[in-house]
Short mmCIF file of C-alpha atoms in Angstrom, two decimals:
data_model
loop_
_atom_site.label_atom_id
_atom_site.label_comp_id
_atom_site.label_asym_id
_atom_site.label_seq_id
_atom_site.Cartn_x
_atom_site.Cartn_y
_atom_site.Cartn_z
CA MET A 1364 -3.10 27.98 -8.77
CA PRO A 1365 -3.00 30.93 -6.31
CA ALA A 1366 -3.69 34.40 -7.73
CA ILE A 1367 -0.58 36.42 -8.65
CA THR A 1368 -1.02 40.18 -8.65
CA CYS A 1369 1.87 41.09 -10.93
CA SER A 1370 2.05 40.86 -14.72
CA LEU A 1371 3.52 37.50 -15.69
CA PRO A 1372 5.90 37.02 -18.63
CA SER A 1373 5.37 34.55 -21.43
CA VAL A 1374 7.80 32.11 -19.80
CA LEU A 1375 5.01 31.25 -17.34
CA THR A 1376 2.37 30.51 -19.96
CA PRO A 1377 3.14 26.73 -20.04
CA ILE A 1378 1.91 26.59 -16.46
CA VAL A 1379 -1.67 27.40 -17.38
CA GLY A 1380 -3.84 24.28 -17.28
CA VAL A 1381 -1.11 22.11 -15.75
CA ARG A 1382 -1.55 20.26 -12.45
CA PRO A 1383 0.22 21.74 -9.39
CA SER A 1384 2.90 19.01 -9.29
CA THR A 1385 3.85 19.79 -12.89
CA ARG A 1386 3.78 23.54 -12.25
CA ALA A 1387 6.42 23.06 -9.56
CA HIS A 1388 8.68 21.45 -12.14
CA VAL A 1389 8.08 24.28 -14.61
CA PHE A 1390 8.79 26.89 -11.93
CA CYS A 1391 12.04 25.16 -10.98
CA THR A 1392 13.06 24.86 -14.62
CA HIS A 1393 12.51 28.57 -15.25
CA LEU A 1394 13.75 30.03 -11.94
CA PRO A 1395 16.35 32.30 -13.61
CA GLN A 1396 13.76 33.72 -16.00
CA ILE A 1397 11.22 34.14 -13.21
CA ARG A 1398 13.70 36.03 -11.06
CA ARG A 1399 14.76 38.20 -13.99
CA HIS A 1400 11.24 39.04 -15.14
CA LEU A 1401 9.63 39.42 -11.73
CA ARG A 1402 12.74 40.84 -10.02
CA ARG A 1403 12.06 38.79 -6.93
CA SER A 1404 14.48 37.21 -4.52
CA SER A 1405 14.93 33.43 -4.50
CA SER A 1406 13.09 33.22 -1.16
CA GLN A 1407 10.07 34.98 -2.64
CA VAL A 1408 10.08 32.65 -5.60
CA PHE A 1409 10.37 29.68 -3.26
CA CYS A 1410 7.29 30.86 -1.37
CA LEU A 1411 5.45 31.08 -4.66
CA ILE A 1412 6.46 27.51 -5.50
CA LYS A 1413 5.41 26.22 -2.08
CA ALA A 1414 2.03 27.88 -2.32
CA ASP A 1415 1.46 26.37 -5.76
CA THR A 1416 2.26 22.76 -4.82
CA SER A 1417 0.05 22.40 -1.76
CA ALA A 1418 -2.71 20.42 -3.50
CA PRO A 1419 -2.26 16.64 -3.14
CA ILE A 1420 -1.99 14.54 -6.28
CA GLU A 1421 -3.98 11.32 -6.58
CA TRP A 1422 -1.88 8.20 -7.14
CA HIS A 1423 -3.39 7.47 -10.54
CA GLU A 1424 -2.75 11.04 -11.71
CA GLY A 1425 0.90 11.22 -10.66
CA ARG A 1426 3.86 10.97 -13.01
CA LEU A 1427 5.95 8.27 -11.30
CA LYS A 1428 3.51 5.71 -9.89
CA HIS A 1429 5.25 3.71 -7.17
CA VAL A 1430 3.13 1.25 -5.21
CA VAL A 1431 4.79 1.20 -1.81
CA GLU A 1432 2.13 1.19 0.91
CA SER A 1433 -1.63 1.20 1.28
CA GLN A 1434 -1.75 4.66 2.85
CA GLN A 1435 -0.81 6.30 -0.45
CA PHE A 1436 -4.19 5.43 -1.99
CA SER A 1437 -7.51 7.26 -1.74
CA GLN A 1438 -11.04 6.10 -2.51
CA ALA A 1439 -10.72 7.84 -5.87
CA ALA A 1440 -7.54 5.90 -6.66
CA LEU A 1441 -9.17 2.62 -5.66
CA ALA A 1442 -12.18 3.39 -7.85
CA LYS A 1443 -9.85 4.01 -10.81
CA ILE A 1444 -7.87 0.82 -10.16
CA PHE A 1445 -11.03 -1.28 -9.75
CA ALA A 1446 -12.59 0.13 -12.91
CA THR A 1447 -9.40 -0.66 -14.82
CA ALA A 1448 -9.29 -4.17 -13.32
CA THR A 1449 -12.83 -4.76 -14.57
CA GLU A 1450 -11.65 -3.73 -18.04
CA MET A 1451 -8.75 -6.17 -17.71
CA GLU A 1452 -11.14 -9.04 -17.01
CA ALA A 1453 -12.80 -8.49 -20.40
CA ILE A 1454 -9.59 -8.55 -22.46
CA LYS A 1455 -9.44 -11.32 -25.07
CA ARG A 1456 -6.22 -12.80 -26.39
CA GLY A 1457 -5.15 -11.68 -29.83
CA THR A 1458 -6.97 -8.35 -29.63
CA PRO A 1459 -5.34 -4.88 -29.61
CA ASP A 1460 -6.20 -4.58 -25.90
CA ALA A 1461 -3.96 -7.56 -25.25
CA ARG A 1462 -0.99 -5.57 -26.61
CA GLN A 1463 -1.32 -2.46 -24.45
CA LEU A 1464 2.10 -2.99 -22.85
CA GLU A 1465 3.87 -4.25 -25.93
CA GLY A 1466 7.46 -3.00 -25.85
CA TYR A 1467 7.49 -2.55 -22.07
CA ILE A 1468 9.67 -4.68 -19.78
CA MET A 1469 8.89 -5.61 -16.17
CA SER A 1470 11.47 -7.03 -13.78
CA THR A 1471 10.39 -9.21 -10.86
CA LEU A 1472 13.03 -9.02 -8.13
CA PHE A 1473 12.13 -11.44 -5.35
CA TYR A 1474 14.29 -11.95 -2.25
CA GLU A 1475 11.65 -14.19 -0.62
CA PRO A 1476 9.69 -17.19 -1.97
CA SER A 1477 6.46 -16.52 -3.82
CA THR A 1478 4.04 -18.40 -6.03
CA ARG A 1479 0.85 -16.37 -6.50
CA THR A 1480 2.32 -12.88 -6.38
CA ARG A 1481 5.25 -13.48 -8.72
CA LEU A 1482 3.36 -15.62 -11.22
CA SER A 1483 0.31 -13.34 -11.26
CA PHE A 1484 2.50 -10.30 -11.96
CA GLU A 1485 4.33 -12.16 -14.71
CA SER A 1486 1.06 -13.42 -16.16
CA ALA A 1487 -0.40 -9.90 -15.96
CA MET A 1488 2.50 -8.44 -17.90
CA SER A 1489 2.41 -11.21 -20.49
CA ARG A 1490 -1.35 -10.90 -21.00
CA LEU A 1491 -0.89 -7.23 -21.86
CA GLY A 1492 1.85 -7.96 -24.38
CA GLY A 1493 4.83 -6.99 -22.22
CA THR A 1494 8.08 -8.79 -21.48
CA VAL A 1495 9.28 -10.18 -18.15
CA LEU A 1496 12.76 -10.35 -16.64
CA SER A 1497 12.54 -12.58 -13.59
CA THR A 1498 14.76 -13.48 -10.69
CA GLU A 1499 13.78 -15.55 -7.65
CA SER A 1500 15.76 -16.02 -4.44
CA ALA A 1501 17.56 -12.79 -5.30
CA GLY A 1502 19.24 -12.64 -1.91
CA GLU A 1503 21.03 -15.89 -2.70
CA TYR A 1504 21.53 -15.78 -6.45
CA SER A 1505 21.88 -12.07 -7.24
CA SER A 1506 24.73 -9.67 -6.50
CA ALA A 1507 23.19 -9.14 -3.06
CA ALA A 1508 25.07 -12.30 -2.12
CA LYS A 1509 28.25 -10.36 -2.92
CA GLY A 1510 27.25 -7.47 -0.70
CA GLU A 1511 25.54 -5.17 -3.20
CA THR A 1512 23.08 -2.76 -1.60
CA LEU A 1513 19.41 -2.77 -2.54
CA GLU A 1514 19.74 0.77 -3.86
CA ASP A 1515 22.56 -0.20 -6.22
CA THR A 1516 20.61 -3.22 -7.43
CA ILE A 1517 17.59 -1.03 -8.19
CA ARG A 1518 19.66 1.58 -10.02
CA THR A 1519 21.17 -1.17 -12.14
CA ILE A 1520 17.95 -3.03 -12.96
CA GLU A 1521 16.08 0.15 -13.88
CA GLY A 1522 18.43 0.36 -16.83
CA TYR A 1523 16.99 -2.92 -18.13
CA ALA A 1524 13.30 -2.61 -17.21
CA ASP A 1525 10.46 -0.09 -17.25
CA CYS A 1526 9.17 -1.13 -13.81
CA ILE A 1527 10.38 -3.30 -10.95
CA VAL A 1528 8.20 -5.58 -8.81
CA LEU A 1529 10.06 -6.09 -5.54
CA ARG A 1530 9.63 -8.60 -2.74
CA HIS A 1531 12.09 -8.27 0.12
CA ASN A 1532 12.53 -9.72 3.58
CA LEU A 1533 12.95 -6.37 5.34
CA ALA A 1534 10.14 -3.98 6.23
CA GLY A 1535 10.66 -0.61 4.59
CA SER A 1536 12.67 -1.99 1.69
CA ALA A 1537 10.11 -0.86 -0.89
CA LYS A 1538 10.42 2.74 0.32
CA ARG A 1539 14.19 2.51 0.02
CA ALA A 1540 13.89 1.14 -3.49
CA ALA A 1541 11.41 3.83 -4.54
CA ALA A 1542 13.69 6.56 -3.20
CA ALA A 1543 16.48 5.28 -5.44
CA ALA A 1544 14.43 4.52 -8.56
CA SER A 1545 13.44 6.49 -11.65
CA VAL A 1546 10.99 3.77 -12.77
CA PRO A 1547 7.89 2.56 -10.90
CA ILE A 1548 8.59 0.30 -7.92
CA ILE A 1549 5.75 -2.05 -6.96
CA ASN A 1550 5.93 -3.51 -3.47
CA ALA A 1551 5.15 -7.23 -3.65
CA GLY A 1552 5.68 -7.65 0.10
CA ASP A 1553 8.42 -6.28 2.36
CA GLY A 1554 8.93 -8.68 5.25
CA PRO A 1555 6.39 -8.06 8.03
CA GLY A 1556 5.76 -4.55 6.66
CA GLN A 1557 3.13 -4.28 3.92
CA HIS A 1558 1.71 -5.98 0.84
CA PRO A 1559 -0.34 -3.25 -0.87
CA THR A 1560 -1.18 -5.11 -4.07
CA GLN A 1561 -2.63 -7.96 -2.00
CA ALA A 1562 -4.73 -5.46 -0.08
CA LEU A 1563 -5.98 -3.94 -3.32
CA LEU A 1564 -7.06 -7.32 -4.66
CA ASP A 1565 -8.64 -8.10 -1.30
CA MET A 1566 -10.71 -4.92 -1.45
CA TYR A 1567 -11.66 -5.68 -5.04
CA THR A 1568 -12.75 -9.17 -3.99
CA ILE A 1569 -14.83 -7.83 -1.09
CA GLN A 1570 -16.52 -5.36 -3.43
CA GLN A 1571 -17.36 -8.16 -5.85
CA GLU A 1572 -18.39 -10.77 -3.29
CA VAL A 1573 -20.17 -8.67 -0.67
CA GLY A 1574 -21.20 -5.73 -2.82
CA HIS A 1575 -20.06 -2.86 -0.58
CA LEU A 1576 -17.08 -1.49 1.33
CA ASP A 1577 -18.85 1.01 3.56
CA ASN A 1578 -20.50 -0.41 6.71
CA LEU A 1579 -18.52 -3.64 6.38
CA LYS A 1580 -18.04 -6.08 9.24
CA ILE A 1581 -14.83 -8.07 8.88
CA ALA A 1582 -12.79 -10.40 11.10
CA LEU A 1583 -9.01 -10.55 10.59
CA VAL A 1584 -7.85 -13.88 11.95
CA GLY A 1585 -4.51 -15.59 12.58
CA ASP A 1586 -1.02 -14.09 12.50
CA LEU A 1587 -1.83 -10.40 12.73
CA ALA A 1588 1.60 -9.40 14.05
CA ASN A 1589 3.61 -10.74 11.11
CA GLY A 1590 0.91 -10.73 8.45
CA ARG A 1591 1.70 -7.88 6.07
CA THR A 1592 -1.56 -8.55 4.19
CA VAL A 1593 -3.79 -7.71 7.16
CA ARG A 1594 -1.81 -4.59 7.95
CA SER A 1595 -2.19 -3.26 4.42
CA LEU A 1596 -5.85 -4.27 4.34
CA ALA A 1597 -6.58 -2.46 7.60
CA TYR A 1598 -5.19 0.78 6.16
CA LEU A 1599 -7.42 0.56 3.08
CA LEU A 1600 -10.53 -0.41 5.05
CA SER A 1601 -10.06 2.63 7.27
CA MET A 1602 -10.97 4.91 4.36
CA TYR A 1603 -14.57 3.69 4.31
CA ASN A 1604 -17.48 4.66 6.56
CA GLY A 1605 -18.97 2.42 9.21
CA VAL A 1606 -16.37 -0.35 9.02
CA LYS A 1607 -16.13 -2.67 12.03
CA MET A 1608 -13.00 -4.81 12.41
CA TYR A 1609 -12.51 -7.76 14.72
CA PHE A 1610 -8.97 -8.90 15.48
CA VAL A 1611 -8.90 -12.60 16.36
CA ALA A 1612 -5.38 -13.84 17.08
CA PRO A 1613 -3.29 -15.73 19.64
CA ASP A 1614 -1.62 -13.39 22.12
CA VAL A 1615 1.86 -13.92 20.66
CA VAL A 1616 0.74 -12.69 17.21
CA CYS A 1617 -1.91 -10.08 18.04
CA MET A 1618 -2.32 -6.95 15.91
CA LYS A 1619 0.46 -4.45 16.57
CA ASP A 1620 -0.18 -1.17 18.33
CA ASP A 1621 0.71 1.02 15.37
CA ILE A 1622 -2.28 -0.29 13.41
CA LYS A 1623 -4.60 0.00 16.40
CA GLU A 1624 -3.50 3.58 17.06
CA PHE A 1625 -3.90 4.48 13.39
CA LEU A 1626 -7.43 3.07 13.30
CA THR A 1627 -8.38 4.80 16.52
CA GLY A 1628 -7.08 8.07 15.15
CA ARG A 1629 -9.27 7.61 12.07
CA GLY A 1630 -12.32 6.84 14.21
CA VAL A 1631 -12.54 3.23 12.99
CA ASP A 1632 -14.41 0.77 15.20
CA TRP A 1633 -12.16 -2.18 16.06
CA GLN A 1634 -12.27 -4.86 18.72
CA GLU A 1635 -10.03 -7.69 19.83
CA ALA A 1636 -11.86 -10.98 20.34
CA GLU A 1637 -10.97 -14.46 21.56
CA SER A 1638 -13.91 -16.48 20.29
CA LEU A 1639 -13.87 -17.09 16.54
CA GLN A 1640 -17.32 -18.71 16.80
CA GLU A 1641 -18.91 -15.57 18.25
CA VAL A 1642 -17.25 -13.30 15.70
CA ALA A 1643 -18.08 -15.56 12.74
CA ALA A 1644 -21.79 -15.15 13.43
CA ASP A 1645 -21.53 -11.36 13.09
CA VAL A 1646 -19.29 -10.70 10.08
CA GLU A 1647 -19.62 -10.49 6.33
CA VAL A 1648 -15.96 -11.34 5.70
CA LEU A 1649 -13.91 -13.89 7.60
CA TYR A 1650 -10.31 -13.16 6.58
CA GLN A 1651 -8.09 -16.02 7.70
CA THR A 1652 -4.28 -16.03 7.62
CA ARG A 1653 -1.69 -18.68 8.39
CA ILE A 1654 0.72 -18.54 11.31
CA GLN A 1655 3.97 -17.64 9.53
CA LYS A 1656 6.51 -20.17 10.72
CA GLU A 1657 9.34 -18.40 8.89
CA ARG A 1658 8.93 -15.38 11.22
CA PHE A 1659 9.55 -17.54 14.33
CA GLN A 1660 13.02 -18.91 13.56
CA ASP A 1661 14.40 -17.70 16.89
CA ARG A 1662 11.13 -18.30 18.81
CA PRO A 1663 9.94 -21.86 18.07
CA GLU A 1664 8.04 -22.02 21.35
CA ASP A 1665 5.90 -19.02 20.34
CA TYR A 1666 5.09 -20.67 17.04
CA GLU A 1667 3.77 -23.74 18.84
CA LYS A 1668 1.62 -21.50 21.05
CA ALA A 1669 0.09 -19.79 18.03
CA ARG A 1670 -0.44 -22.56 15.49
CA GLY A 1671 -3.71 -24.46 15.30
CA LYS A 1672 -5.69 -22.20 17.63
CA TYR A 1673 -8.16 -20.83 15.08
CA ILE A 1674 -9.35 -23.28 12.43
CA ILE A 1675 -12.12 -22.77 9.89
CA ASN A 1676 -13.94 -26.07 9.37
CA ALA A 1677 -17.40 -27.34 8.44
CA ASP A 1678 -18.72 -26.69 11.95
CA LEU A 1679 -17.64 -23.06 11.88
CA MET A 1680 -19.17 -22.60 8.43
CA LYS A 1681 -22.54 -23.50 9.95
CA ILE A 1682 -22.23 -20.38 12.10
CA LEU A 1683 -21.13 -18.05 9.30
CA PRO A 1684 -24.07 -16.15 7.72
CA LYS A 1685 -25.15 -17.39 4.29
CA GLN A 1686 -24.21 -14.16 2.52
CA SER A 1687 -20.75 -13.96 4.11
CA VAL A 1688 -17.46 -15.12 2.58
CA VAL A 1689 -14.20 -16.68 3.72
CA MET A 1690 -11.02 -15.12 2.35
CA HIS A 1691 -7.35 -16.06 2.69
CA PRO A 1692 -4.26 -14.52 1.04
CA LEU A 1693 -2.78 -18.01 0.67
CA PRO A 1694 -0.82 -20.19 1.02
CA ARG A 1695 -2.74 -22.04 3.71
CA VAL A 1696 -1.38 -24.78 5.91
CA ASP A 1697 -4.06 -26.20 8.21
CA GLU A 1698 -6.05 -23.09 9.19
CA ILE A 1699 -8.83 -23.82 6.67
CA ASN A 1700 -9.91 -27.43 6.28
CA VAL A 1701 -10.11 -28.61 2.67
CA GLU A 1702 -13.74 -29.61 3.30
CA VAL A 1703 -14.56 -25.90 3.25
CA ASP A 1704 -13.38 -25.52 -0.35
CA ALA A 1705 -16.64 -26.79 -1.81
CA ASP A 1706 -18.71 -24.22 0.09
CA PRO A 1707 -19.73 -21.34 -2.24
CA ARG A 1708 -18.76 -18.92 0.51
CA ALA A 1709 -15.12 -20.02 0.19
CA ALA A 1710 -13.83 -17.11 -1.90
CA TYR A 1711 -10.06 -17.55 -1.54
CA PHE A 1712 -9.37 -19.06 -4.97
CA ARG A 1713 -11.57 -16.43 -6.63
CA GLN A 1714 -9.62 -13.92 -4.56
CA ALA A 1715 -6.33 -15.24 -5.96
CA ARG A 1716 -7.73 -15.01 -9.49
CA ASN A 1717 -8.64 -11.37 -8.88
CA GLY A 1718 -4.97 -10.73 -8.19
CA LEU A 1719 -4.28 -11.16 -11.89
CA PHE A 1720 -6.73 -8.43 -12.91
CA ILE A 1721 -5.66 -5.99 -10.20
CA ARG A 1722 -2.01 -6.41 -11.16
CA MET A 1723 -2.82 -5.98 -14.84
CA ALA A 1724 -4.56 -2.74 -13.89
CA LEU A 1725 -1.63 -1.53 -11.77
CA LEU A 1726 0.88 -2.25 -14.54
CA LYS A 1727 -1.22 -0.48 -17.15
CA LEU A 1728 -1.74 2.58 -14.94
CA ALA A 1729 1.87 2.70 -13.77
CA LEU A 1730 3.35 2.36 -17.24
CA THR A 1731 0.90 4.14 -19.53
CA GLY A 1732 -1.00 6.52 -17.23
#
């Protein structure tokens, strides 16, 4: 807190030892007393408030913990989430740890299809003793079909649940929901925008499988234009030193310029490549994604140009270094042959399993601090 040269009244004593974000709330609550005791104008008080709230607050130390986009996290936040996820892995059924969220209610509000994300969130909540309110195909079977806005839906559901896990078909929908909500909103994928919880579990998997996040060489392969997972992952990877990213994609689904410009601005080494074989020989993580047919409804010809160009099969696995891994956010179609599943470097089902522990960690941190 900045030094104040005047004598402060007792009304300000609650501020001592409180984080800057909380101090701002205390200042606002006591503005009349502050003005009366300090005999300052409102503009002077406002300057005092602004000066006192300049320090950023880490995600895991904030009061209302939305999970909206990858950029909101720091290395410190990831370290806290990963440490909590490791604790979640050790929880045994029937123990007090398995009742940490007893009495809490989570709502899953999904406007798009999902298997792993929805079920892993619901399993995560259940394994911590919480309760789940679930709706799938919300765009068709909820009041959205009657014309209700997303904001009104959120304001209604927050009256029934302590947090809302949202999947929506429009990019930016999670931000809209968070702006309207007084309970934590967790983005479970917003169209071609972001999928931050997937990126968190991806980073957790890389840490476990490869052993490091700094100086990582990774290839992002497939539908990089529509793949929200690779966008979110790129943001998180950019926080670490010495990362090299290869973008391997058909021209019609190459990585968008906003990600490239962001990485360049952060000094991250990235390169677009055409040959998956050449890249596979040089990376520690081969991150494959499917060509998302549902994003090509008005461009079927582009879908045909993109599909089937980059396939991971037994021949490609011969090129991949022995200590490297293959990851995939799933579901897959034909971009990884099933013959690869038996290879110990195929980490995608372990990756999916890690999603349970990461989401348990996020729910615990979001709901209990």
